[in-house]
Short mmCIF file of C-alpha atoms and ligand atoms in Angstrom, two decimals:
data_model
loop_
_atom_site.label_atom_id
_atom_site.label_comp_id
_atom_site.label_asym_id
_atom_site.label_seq_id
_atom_site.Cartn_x
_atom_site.Cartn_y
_atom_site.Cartn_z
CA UNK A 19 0.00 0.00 0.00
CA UNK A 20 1.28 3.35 -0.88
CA UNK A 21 2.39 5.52 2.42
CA UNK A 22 -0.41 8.15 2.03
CA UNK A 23 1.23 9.69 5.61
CA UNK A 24 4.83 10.47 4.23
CA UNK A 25 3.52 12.91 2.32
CA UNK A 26 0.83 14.36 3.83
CA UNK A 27 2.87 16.69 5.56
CA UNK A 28 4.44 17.76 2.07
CA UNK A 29 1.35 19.54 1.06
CA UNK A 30 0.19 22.91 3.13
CA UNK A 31 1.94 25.87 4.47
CA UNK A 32 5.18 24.70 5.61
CA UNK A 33 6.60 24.80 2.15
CA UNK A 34 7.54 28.18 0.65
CA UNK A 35 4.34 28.13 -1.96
CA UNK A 36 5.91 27.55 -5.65
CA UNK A 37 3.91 29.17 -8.42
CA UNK A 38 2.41 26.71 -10.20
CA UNK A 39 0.99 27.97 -13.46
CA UNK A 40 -1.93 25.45 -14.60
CA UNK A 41 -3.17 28.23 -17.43
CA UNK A 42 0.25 27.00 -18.71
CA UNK A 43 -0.71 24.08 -19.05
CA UNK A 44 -2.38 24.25 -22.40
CA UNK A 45 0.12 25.10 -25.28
CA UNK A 46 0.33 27.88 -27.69
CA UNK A 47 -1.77 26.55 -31.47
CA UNK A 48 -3.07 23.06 -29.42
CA UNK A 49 -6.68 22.70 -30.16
CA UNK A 50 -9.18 23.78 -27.90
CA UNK A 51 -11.46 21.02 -26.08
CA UNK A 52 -14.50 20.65 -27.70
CA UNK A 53 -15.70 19.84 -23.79
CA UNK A 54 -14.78 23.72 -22.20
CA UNK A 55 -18.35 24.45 -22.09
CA UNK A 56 -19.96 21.27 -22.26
CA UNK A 57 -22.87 20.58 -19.59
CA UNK A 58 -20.39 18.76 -16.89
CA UNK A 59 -23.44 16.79 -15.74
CA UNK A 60 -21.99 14.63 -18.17
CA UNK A 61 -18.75 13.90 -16.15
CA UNK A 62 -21.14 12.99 -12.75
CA UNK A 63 -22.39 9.10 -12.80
CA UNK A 64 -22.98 6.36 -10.22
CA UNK A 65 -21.49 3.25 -11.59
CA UNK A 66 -23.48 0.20 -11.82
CA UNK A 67 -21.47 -3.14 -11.02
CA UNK A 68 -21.63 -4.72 -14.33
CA UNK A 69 -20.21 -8.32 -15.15
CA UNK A 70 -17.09 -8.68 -17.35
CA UNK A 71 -16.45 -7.36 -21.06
CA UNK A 72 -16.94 -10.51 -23.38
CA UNK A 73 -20.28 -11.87 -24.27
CA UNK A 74 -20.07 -15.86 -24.44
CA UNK A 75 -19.43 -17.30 -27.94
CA UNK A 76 -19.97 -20.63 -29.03
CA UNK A 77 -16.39 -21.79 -28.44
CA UNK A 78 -15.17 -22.94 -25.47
CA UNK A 79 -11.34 -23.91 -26.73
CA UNK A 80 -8.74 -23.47 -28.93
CA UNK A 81 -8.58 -26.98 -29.52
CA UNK A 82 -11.55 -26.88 -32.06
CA UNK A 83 -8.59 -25.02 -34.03
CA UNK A 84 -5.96 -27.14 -36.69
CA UNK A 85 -3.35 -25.25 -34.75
CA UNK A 86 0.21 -26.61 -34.49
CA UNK A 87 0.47 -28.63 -31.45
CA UNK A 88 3.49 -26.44 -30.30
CA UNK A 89 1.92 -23.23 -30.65
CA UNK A 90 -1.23 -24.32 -28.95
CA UNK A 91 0.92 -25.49 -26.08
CA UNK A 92 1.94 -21.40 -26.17
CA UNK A 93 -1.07 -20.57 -26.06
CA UNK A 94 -1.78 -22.86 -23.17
CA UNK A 95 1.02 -21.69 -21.02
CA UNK A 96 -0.14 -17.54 -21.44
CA UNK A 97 -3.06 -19.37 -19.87
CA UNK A 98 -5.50 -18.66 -22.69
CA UNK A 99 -8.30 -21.16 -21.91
CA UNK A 100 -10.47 -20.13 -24.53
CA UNK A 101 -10.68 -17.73 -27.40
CA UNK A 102 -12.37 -14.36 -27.04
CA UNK A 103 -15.04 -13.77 -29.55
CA UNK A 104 -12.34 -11.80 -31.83
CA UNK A 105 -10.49 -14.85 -31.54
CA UNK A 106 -13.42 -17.59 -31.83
CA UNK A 107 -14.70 -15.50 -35.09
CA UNK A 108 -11.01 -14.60 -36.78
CA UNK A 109 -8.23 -16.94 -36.82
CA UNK A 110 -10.24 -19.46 -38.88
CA UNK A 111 -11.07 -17.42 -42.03
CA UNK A 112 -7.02 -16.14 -41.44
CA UNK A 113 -5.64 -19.67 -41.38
CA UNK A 114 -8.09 -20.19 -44.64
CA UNK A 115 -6.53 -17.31 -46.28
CA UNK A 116 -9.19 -15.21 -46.63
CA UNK A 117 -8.68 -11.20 -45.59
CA UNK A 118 -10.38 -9.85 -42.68
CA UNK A 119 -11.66 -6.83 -41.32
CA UNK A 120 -11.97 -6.58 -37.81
CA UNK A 121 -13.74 -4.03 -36.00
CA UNK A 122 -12.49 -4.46 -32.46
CA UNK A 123 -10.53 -2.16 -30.09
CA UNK A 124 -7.57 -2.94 -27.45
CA UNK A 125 -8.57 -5.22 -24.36
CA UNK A 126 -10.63 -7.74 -27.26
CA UNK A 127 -7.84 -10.20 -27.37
CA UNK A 128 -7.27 -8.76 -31.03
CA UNK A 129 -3.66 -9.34 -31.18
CA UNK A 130 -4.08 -12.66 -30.39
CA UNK A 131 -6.61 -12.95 -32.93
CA UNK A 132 -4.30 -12.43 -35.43
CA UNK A 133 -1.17 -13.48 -34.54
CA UNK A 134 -1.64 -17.15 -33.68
CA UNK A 135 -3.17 -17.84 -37.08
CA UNK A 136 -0.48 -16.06 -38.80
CA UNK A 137 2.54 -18.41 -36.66
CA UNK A 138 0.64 -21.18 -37.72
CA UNK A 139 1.01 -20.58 -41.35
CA UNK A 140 4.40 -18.89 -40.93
CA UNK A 141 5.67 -22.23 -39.02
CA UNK A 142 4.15 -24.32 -41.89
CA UNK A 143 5.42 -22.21 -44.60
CA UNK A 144 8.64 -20.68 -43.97
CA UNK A 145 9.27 -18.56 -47.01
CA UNK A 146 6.01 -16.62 -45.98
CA UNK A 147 6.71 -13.05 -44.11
CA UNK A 148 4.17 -10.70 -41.91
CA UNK A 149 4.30 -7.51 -41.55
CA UNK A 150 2.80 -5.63 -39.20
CA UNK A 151 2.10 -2.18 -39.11
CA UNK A 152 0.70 -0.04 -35.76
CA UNK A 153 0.84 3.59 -34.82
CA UNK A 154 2.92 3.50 -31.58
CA UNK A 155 5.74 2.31 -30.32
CA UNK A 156 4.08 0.38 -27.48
CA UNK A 157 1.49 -0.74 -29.00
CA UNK A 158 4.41 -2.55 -31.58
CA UNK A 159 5.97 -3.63 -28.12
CA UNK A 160 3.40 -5.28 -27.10
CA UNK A 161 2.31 -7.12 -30.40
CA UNK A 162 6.12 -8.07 -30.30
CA UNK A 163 6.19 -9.32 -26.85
CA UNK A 164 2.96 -11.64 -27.50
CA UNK A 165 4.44 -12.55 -30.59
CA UNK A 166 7.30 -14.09 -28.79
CA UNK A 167 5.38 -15.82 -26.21
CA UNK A 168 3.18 -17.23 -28.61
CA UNK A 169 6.60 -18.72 -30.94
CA UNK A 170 8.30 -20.14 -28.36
CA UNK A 171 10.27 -22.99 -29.18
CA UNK A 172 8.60 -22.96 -32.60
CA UNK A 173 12.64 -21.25 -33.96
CA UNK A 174 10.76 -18.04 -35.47
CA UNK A 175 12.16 -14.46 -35.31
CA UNK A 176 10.86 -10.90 -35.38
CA UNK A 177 12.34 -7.54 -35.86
CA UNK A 178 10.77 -4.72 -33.92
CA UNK A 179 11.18 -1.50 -35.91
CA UNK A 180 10.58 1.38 -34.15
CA UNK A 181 11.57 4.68 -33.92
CA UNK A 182 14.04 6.33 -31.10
CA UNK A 183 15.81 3.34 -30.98
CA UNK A 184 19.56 2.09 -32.77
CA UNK A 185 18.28 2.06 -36.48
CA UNK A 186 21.43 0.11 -37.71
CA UNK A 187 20.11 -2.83 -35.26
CA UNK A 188 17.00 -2.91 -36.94
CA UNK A 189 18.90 -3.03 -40.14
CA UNK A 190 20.93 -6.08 -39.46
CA UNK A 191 17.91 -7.68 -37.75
CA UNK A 192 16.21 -7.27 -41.20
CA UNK A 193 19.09 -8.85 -42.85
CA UNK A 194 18.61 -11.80 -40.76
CA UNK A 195 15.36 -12.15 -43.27
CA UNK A 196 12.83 -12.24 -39.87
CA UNK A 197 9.36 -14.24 -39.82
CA UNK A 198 7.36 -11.20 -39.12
CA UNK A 199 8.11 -7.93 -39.01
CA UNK A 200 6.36 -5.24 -35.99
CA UNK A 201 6.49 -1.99 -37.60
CA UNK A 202 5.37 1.99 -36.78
CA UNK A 203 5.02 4.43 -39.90
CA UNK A 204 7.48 6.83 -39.49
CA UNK A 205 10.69 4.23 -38.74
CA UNK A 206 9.36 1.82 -41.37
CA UNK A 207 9.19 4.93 -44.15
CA UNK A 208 13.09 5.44 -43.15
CA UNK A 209 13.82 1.63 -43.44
CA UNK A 210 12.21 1.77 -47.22
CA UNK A 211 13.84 4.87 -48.36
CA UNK A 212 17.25 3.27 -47.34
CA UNK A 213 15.96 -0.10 -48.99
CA UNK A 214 16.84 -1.67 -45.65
CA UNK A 215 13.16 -3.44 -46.51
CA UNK A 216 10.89 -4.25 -49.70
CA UNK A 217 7.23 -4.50 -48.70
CA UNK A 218 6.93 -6.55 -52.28
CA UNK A 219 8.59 -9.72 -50.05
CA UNK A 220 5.85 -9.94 -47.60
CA UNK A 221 2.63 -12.12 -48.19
CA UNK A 222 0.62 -11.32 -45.10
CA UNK A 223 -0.04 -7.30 -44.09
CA UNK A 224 -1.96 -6.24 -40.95
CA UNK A 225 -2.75 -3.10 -40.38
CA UNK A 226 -3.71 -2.53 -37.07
CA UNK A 227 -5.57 0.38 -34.92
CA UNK A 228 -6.06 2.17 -38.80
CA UNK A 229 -8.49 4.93 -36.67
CA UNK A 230 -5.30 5.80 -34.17
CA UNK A 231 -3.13 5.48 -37.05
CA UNK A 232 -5.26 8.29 -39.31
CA UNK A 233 -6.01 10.50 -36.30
CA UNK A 234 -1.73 10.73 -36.09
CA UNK A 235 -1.55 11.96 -39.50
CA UNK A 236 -0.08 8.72 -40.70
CA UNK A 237 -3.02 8.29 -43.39
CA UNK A 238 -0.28 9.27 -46.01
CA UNK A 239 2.28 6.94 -45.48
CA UNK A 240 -0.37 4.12 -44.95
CA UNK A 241 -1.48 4.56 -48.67
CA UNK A 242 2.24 4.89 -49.58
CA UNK A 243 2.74 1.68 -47.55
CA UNK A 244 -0.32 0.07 -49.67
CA UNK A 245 1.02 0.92 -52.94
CA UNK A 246 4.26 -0.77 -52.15
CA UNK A 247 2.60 -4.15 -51.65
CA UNK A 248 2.77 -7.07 -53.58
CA UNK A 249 -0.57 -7.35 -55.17
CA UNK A 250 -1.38 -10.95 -54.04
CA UNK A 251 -1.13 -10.66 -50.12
CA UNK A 252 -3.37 -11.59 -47.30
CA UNK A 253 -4.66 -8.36 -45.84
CA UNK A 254 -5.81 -8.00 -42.24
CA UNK A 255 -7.43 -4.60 -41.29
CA UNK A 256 -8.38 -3.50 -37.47
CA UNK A 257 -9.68 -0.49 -36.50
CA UNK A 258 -12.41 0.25 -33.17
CA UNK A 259 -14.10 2.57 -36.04
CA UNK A 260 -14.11 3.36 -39.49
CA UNK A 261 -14.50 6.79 -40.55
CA UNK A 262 -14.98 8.26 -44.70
CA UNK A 263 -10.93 9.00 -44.45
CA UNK A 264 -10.54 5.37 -43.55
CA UNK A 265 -13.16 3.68 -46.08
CA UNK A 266 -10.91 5.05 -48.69
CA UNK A 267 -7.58 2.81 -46.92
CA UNK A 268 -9.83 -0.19 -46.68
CA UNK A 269 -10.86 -0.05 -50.35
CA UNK A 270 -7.37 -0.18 -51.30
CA UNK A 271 -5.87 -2.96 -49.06
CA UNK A 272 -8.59 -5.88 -49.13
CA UNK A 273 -10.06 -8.15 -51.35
CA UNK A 274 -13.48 -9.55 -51.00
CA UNK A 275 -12.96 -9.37 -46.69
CA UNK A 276 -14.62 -11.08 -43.96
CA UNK A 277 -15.89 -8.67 -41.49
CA UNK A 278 -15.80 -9.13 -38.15
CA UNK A 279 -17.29 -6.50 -35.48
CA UNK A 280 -16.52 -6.72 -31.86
CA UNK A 281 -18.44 -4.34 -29.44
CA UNK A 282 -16.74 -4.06 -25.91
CA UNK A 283 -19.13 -2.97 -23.71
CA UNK A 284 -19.16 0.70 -22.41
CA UNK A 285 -16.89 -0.20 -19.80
CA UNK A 286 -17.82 3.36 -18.18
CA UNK A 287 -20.66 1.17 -16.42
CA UNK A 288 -18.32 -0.05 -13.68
CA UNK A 289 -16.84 3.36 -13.25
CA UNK A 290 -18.42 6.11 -10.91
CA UNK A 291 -17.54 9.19 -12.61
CA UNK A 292 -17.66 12.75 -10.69
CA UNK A 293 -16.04 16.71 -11.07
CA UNK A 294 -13.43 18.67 -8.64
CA UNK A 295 -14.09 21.93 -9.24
CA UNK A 296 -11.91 24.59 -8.93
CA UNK A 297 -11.72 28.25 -9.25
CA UNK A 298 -8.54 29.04 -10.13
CA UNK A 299 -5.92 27.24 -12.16
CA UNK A 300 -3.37 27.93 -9.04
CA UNK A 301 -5.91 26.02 -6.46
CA UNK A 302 -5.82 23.03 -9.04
CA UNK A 303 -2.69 21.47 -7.49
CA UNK A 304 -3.61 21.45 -4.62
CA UNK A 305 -6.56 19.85 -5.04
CA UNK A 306 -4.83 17.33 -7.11
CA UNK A 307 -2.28 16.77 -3.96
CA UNK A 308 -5.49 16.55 -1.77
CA UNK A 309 -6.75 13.85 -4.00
CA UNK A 310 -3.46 11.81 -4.37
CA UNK A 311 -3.30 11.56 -0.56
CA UNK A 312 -6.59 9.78 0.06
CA UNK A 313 -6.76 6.38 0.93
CA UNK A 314 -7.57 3.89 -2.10
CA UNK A 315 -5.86 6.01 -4.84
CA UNK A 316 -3.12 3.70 -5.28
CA UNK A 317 -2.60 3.17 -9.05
CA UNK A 318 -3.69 6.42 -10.63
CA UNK A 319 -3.61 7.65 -14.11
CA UNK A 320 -3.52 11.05 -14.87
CA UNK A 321 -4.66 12.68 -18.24
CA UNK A 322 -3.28 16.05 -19.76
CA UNK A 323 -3.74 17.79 -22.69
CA UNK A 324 0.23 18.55 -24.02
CA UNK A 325 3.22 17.07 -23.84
CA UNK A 326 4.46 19.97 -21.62
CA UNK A 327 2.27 20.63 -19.30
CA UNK A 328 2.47 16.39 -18.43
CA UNK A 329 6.14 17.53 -18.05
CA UNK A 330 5.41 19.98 -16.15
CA UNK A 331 2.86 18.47 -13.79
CA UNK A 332 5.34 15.50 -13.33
CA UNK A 333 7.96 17.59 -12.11
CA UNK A 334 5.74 19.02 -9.70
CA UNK A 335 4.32 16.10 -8.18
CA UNK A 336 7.96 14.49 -7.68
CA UNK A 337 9.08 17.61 -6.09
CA UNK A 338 6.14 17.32 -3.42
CA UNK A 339 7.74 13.56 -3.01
CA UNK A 340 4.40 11.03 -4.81
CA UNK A 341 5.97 8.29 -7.03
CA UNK A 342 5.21 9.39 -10.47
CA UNK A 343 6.28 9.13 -14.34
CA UNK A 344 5.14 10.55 -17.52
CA UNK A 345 4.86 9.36 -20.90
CA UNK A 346 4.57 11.50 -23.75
CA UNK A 347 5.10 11.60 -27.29
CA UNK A 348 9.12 12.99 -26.40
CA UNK A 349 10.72 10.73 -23.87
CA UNK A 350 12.34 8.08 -25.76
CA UNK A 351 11.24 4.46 -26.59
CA UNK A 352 13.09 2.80 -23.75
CA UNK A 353 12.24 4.96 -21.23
CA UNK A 354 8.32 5.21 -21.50
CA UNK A 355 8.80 0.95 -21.56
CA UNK A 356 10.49 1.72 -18.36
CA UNK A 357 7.89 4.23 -16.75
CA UNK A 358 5.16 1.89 -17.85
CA UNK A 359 6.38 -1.15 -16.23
CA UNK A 360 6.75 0.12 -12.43
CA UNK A 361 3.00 1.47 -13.16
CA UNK A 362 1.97 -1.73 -14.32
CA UNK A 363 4.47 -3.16 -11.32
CA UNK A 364 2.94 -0.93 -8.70
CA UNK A 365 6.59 0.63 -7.96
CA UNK A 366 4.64 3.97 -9.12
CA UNK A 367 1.76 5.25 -7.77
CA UNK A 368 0.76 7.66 -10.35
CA UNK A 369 1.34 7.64 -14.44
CA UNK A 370 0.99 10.51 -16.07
CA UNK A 371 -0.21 10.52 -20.02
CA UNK A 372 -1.09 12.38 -23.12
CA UNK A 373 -4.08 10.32 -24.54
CA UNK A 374 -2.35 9.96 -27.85
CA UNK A 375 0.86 8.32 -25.66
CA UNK A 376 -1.60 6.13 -24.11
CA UNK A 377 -3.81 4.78 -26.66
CA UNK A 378 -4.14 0.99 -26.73
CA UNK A 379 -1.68 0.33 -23.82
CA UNK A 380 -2.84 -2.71 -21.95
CA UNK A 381 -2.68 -1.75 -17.40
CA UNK A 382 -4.53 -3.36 -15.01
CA UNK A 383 -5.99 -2.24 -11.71
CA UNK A 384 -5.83 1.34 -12.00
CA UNK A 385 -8.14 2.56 -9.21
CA UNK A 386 -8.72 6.15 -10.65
CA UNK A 387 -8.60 7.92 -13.61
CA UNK A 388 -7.68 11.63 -13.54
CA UNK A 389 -8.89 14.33 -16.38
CA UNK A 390 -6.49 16.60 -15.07
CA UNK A 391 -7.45 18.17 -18.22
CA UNK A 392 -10.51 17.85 -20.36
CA UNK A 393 -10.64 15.16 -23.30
CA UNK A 394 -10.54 16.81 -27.08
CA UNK A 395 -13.97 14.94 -27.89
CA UNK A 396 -16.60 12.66 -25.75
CA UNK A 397 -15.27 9.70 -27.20
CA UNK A 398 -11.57 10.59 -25.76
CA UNK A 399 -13.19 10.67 -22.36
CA UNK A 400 -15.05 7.19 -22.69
CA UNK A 401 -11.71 6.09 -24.24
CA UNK A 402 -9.93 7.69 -21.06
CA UNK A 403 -12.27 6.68 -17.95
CA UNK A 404 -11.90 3.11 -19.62
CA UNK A 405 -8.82 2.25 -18.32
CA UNK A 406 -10.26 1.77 -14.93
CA UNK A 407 -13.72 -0.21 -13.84
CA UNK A 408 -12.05 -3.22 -15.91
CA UNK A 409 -12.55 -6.97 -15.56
CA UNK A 410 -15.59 -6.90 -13.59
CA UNK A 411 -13.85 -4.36 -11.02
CA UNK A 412 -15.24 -0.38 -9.85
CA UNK A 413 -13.05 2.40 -11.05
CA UNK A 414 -13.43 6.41 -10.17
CA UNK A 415 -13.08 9.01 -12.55
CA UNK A 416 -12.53 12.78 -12.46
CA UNK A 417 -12.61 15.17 -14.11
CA UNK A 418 -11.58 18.63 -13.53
CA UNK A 419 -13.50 21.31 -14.33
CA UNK A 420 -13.55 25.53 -13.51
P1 AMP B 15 -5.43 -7.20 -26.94
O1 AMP B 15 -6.85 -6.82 -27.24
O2 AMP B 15 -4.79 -7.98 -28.00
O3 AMP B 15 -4.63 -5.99 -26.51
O4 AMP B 15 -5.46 -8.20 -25.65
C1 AMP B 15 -5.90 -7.77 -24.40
C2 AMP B 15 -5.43 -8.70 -23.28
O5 AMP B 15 -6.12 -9.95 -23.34
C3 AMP B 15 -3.95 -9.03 -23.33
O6 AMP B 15 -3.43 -8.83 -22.03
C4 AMP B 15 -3.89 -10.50 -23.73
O7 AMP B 15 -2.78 -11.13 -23.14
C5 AMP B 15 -5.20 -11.03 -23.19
N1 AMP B 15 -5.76 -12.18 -23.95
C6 AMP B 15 -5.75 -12.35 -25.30
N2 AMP B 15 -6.39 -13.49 -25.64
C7 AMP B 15 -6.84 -14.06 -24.50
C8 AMP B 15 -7.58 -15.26 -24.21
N3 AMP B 15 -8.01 -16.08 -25.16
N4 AMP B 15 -7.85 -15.51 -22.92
C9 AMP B 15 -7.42 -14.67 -21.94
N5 AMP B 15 -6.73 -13.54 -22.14
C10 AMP B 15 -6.43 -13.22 -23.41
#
C-alpha cells in the first residue's frame, strides 16, 4: 500500500508556496477542447457493477482449431483457456486465407486474434513473411512481446522496428530475413527509403488500430505503404471505427474481406464518474495533492492535454515527493517501456499521459482515472475513464473542471 502519511505533511503551508501555473498548461496553437463548455453533468455518474467485457461465444477452446500442437501449447502456457469472440470469429477465415476486417478495439484479445493464425502458417510455410504495421511504439511492443510468447520454441524471429531506438540494429535484424516484421510508420518509411526493406517480399499485411493510425496523420504513409505491396497478399485490417478518411484505406488494401465486429461494452458502467471543481488554475494542485493523498488512490492515471504541461505536472508532483512518471510523445522508446512497467508493477503510484501516448496500452488495476485536463472529444473521455472499472472491477473518474 502506498504511504499516504509520508507525504501528507508535504502539502500545506510549511513549504515556501511555488507558483504553479496550470493556465500554462495548455500550449500555444493546441486545439481547444471541444468539452470547455460542455454541460459537466456529463462527467457525474454512479457506476453500476456490471459483469465482465466478453459476451459468451460458441467456443469454449482453442482446440476446435488445426493449430500446431506447439503453438497451442503457447497458447496454453499464457493461460488462454479459450478464445475471445475476436479470436473464436477470426483466426479461422485467417488460417483459410481469406482477408479480414476486424472491427475491435484494445482489451478484445485482437492481437491474439491475429497473430496465432499467422505463426501457424508462418511455421508451416517458412518462405512466408508478416508484416505488421501499428501507430505506436508500445502498441508494436506489445504485439512483439505476445508474438514471442506465442513462438516459443517454434525457432521463429521478429524484428521490432521502431523509432528512437539504434536504427542500424534494426537493419541487421532485417538482414537476418525475420518471420514477421512489428512496424510503426514513421521508422518503417526510413527503413524503405534506405531499402533496408521491400514491402513486395511480404505475403501477409496487418494493419492494425487504422483509426489511431489516421487520427496521427499517418493516413499518407499508410497509402504509400499500400502501394508498395505485392498485389497478391493476405490483408488483415483493425480499427475500433471506421471513418470516410478510412473507407478510402480499406478499399485499397482488401479483397473480397470477412468482417468481423466486436463491441466491448461501455466499460464506463463499472466506473463512478464525478467533477473537482476549482476556481482558479493555481488552487488546481492542490486539489490534485489533496486527492493523491486519500486512501484507495493507489494506481492512478492522470490525463493532460500537451506534452508539456504532463512535463510539467510530473515535475511538480515528484518535487512534493508522490511516485510518479510521464509518458509522452518525447521521452524516448526505452524509457516510456520503463515508466510503464513500475506502473503496471505498482513501484509507481501515479502515471501521467497524453491520450495519444496512451492509446491501446494494456494496465490493469488502476483505481482512478484523472482528467487533469478535459478530453478533445466525448469519445476521448469514454476512451480515457476506460482504463479503470475493468474486468468486472469499480473504477473512479474525475474530471476537472472551472
Ligand atoms: P489485446 O486486445 O490484443 O490488446 O489483448 C488484451 C489482453 O487480453 C492481453 O493482455 C492479452 O494477453 C489477453 N488475452 C488475449 N487473448 C486471450 C484469451 N483467449 N484468454 C485470456 N486472455 C487473453
Amino acid at each position: 500500500m502506498y504511504n499516504h502519511n509520508r507525504l501528507r505533511f508535504n502539502h500545506s503551508n510549511n513549504r515556501p508556496s511555488r507558483p504553479f501555473n496550470g493556465n500554462r498548461f495548455g500550449q500555444r496553437g493546441q486545439r481547444k477542447s471541444q468539452l470547455e463548455n460542455a454541460d459537466i453533468n456529463m462527467f457525474i455518474r454512479q457506476a453500476v457493477q456490471t459483469e465482465t467485457e466478453n459476451p459468451q461465444t460458441g467456443i469454449q477452446s482453442f482446440n476446435v482449431f488445426n493449430l500446431h500442437e506447439a503453438l497451442k501449447q503457447n497458447i496454453s502456457s499464457l493461460g488462454y483457456l479459450k478464445p475471445t469472440p475476436i479470436q473464436s470469429q477470426a483466426i479461422n477465415p485467417i488460417l483459410e486465407g481469406r482477408d479480414v476486417i476486424g472491427l475491435a478495439s484494445t482489451g478484445t484479445g485482437k492481437t491474439a486474434a491475429f497473430l496465432i493464425p499467422l505463426i501457424h502458417k508462418i511455421y508451416l510455410n517458412r518462405n512466408q513473411k508478416a508484416l505488421i504495421i501499428v501507430p505506436t511504439r508500445e502498441l508494436a511492443a506489445q504485439i512483439n512481446e505476445e508474438f514471442r510468447n506465442l513462438s516459443r520454441n517454434m525457432k521463429l524471429f521478429s524484428a521490432f522496428i521502431i523509432g528512437g531506438t539504434n536504427m542500424h540494429r534494426q537493419i541487421q535484424d532485417l538482414r537476418r530475413n525475420p518471420h514477421m516484421v512489428i512496424a510503426t510508420p514513421g521508422r518503417l518509411k526510413d527503413l524503405i527509403n534506405r531499402r533496408a526493406i521491400y514491402l513486395e517480399d511480404y505475403s501477409h499485411i496487418v494493419l492494425d488500430e487504422v483509426d489511431l493510425m489516421v487520427d496521427i496523420g499517418f493516413i499518407r504513409d499508410v497509402k504509400l505503404f499500400i502501394s508498395l505491396m505485392p498485389k497478391i497478399r493476405q490483408s488483415l485490417f483493425f480499427s475500433a471505427t471506421i471513418s470516410s478518411r478510412i473507407q478510402d484505406v480499406l478499399r485499397s488494401f482488401v479483397t473480397n474481406p470477412v468482417t468481423i465486429s466486436i463491441k466491448k461494452q461501455d466499460t464506463s458502467e463499472n466506473v463512478t464518474q464525478d467533477v473537482i471543481r476549482v476556481s482558479s488554475s493555481e488552487a488546481k494542485i492542490g486539489k490534485l495533492h489533496d486527492l493523491l493523498i486519500k486512501d484507495g488512490f493507489d494506481k492512478v492515471l492522470i490525463f493532460g492535454r500537451t506534452k508539456h504541461g504532463i512535463e510539467k505536472l510530473n515535475k511538480e508532483l515528484e518535487f512534493r515527493g508522490f511516485k510518479v512518471g510521464a509518458i509522452h510523445g518525447n521521452k524516448r522508446q526505452n524509457q516510456r517501456q520503463r515508466i510503464l512497467q513500475s506502473f503496471k508493477q505498482n513501484e509507481i503510484q501515479i502515471l501521467l499521459a497524453t491520450d495519444v501516448a496512451s492509446r491501446g496500452i494494456d494496465i490493469d488495476n488502476v483505481t482512478h482515472v484523472i482528467n487533469y485536463d478535459l478530453p478533445q472529444t466525448y469519445e476521448d473521455y469514454i476512451h480515457r475513464i476506460g482504463r479503470t472499472g475493468r474486468a468486472g472491477k469499480m473504477g473512479f473518474a474525475l474530471t476537472f473542471v472551472n
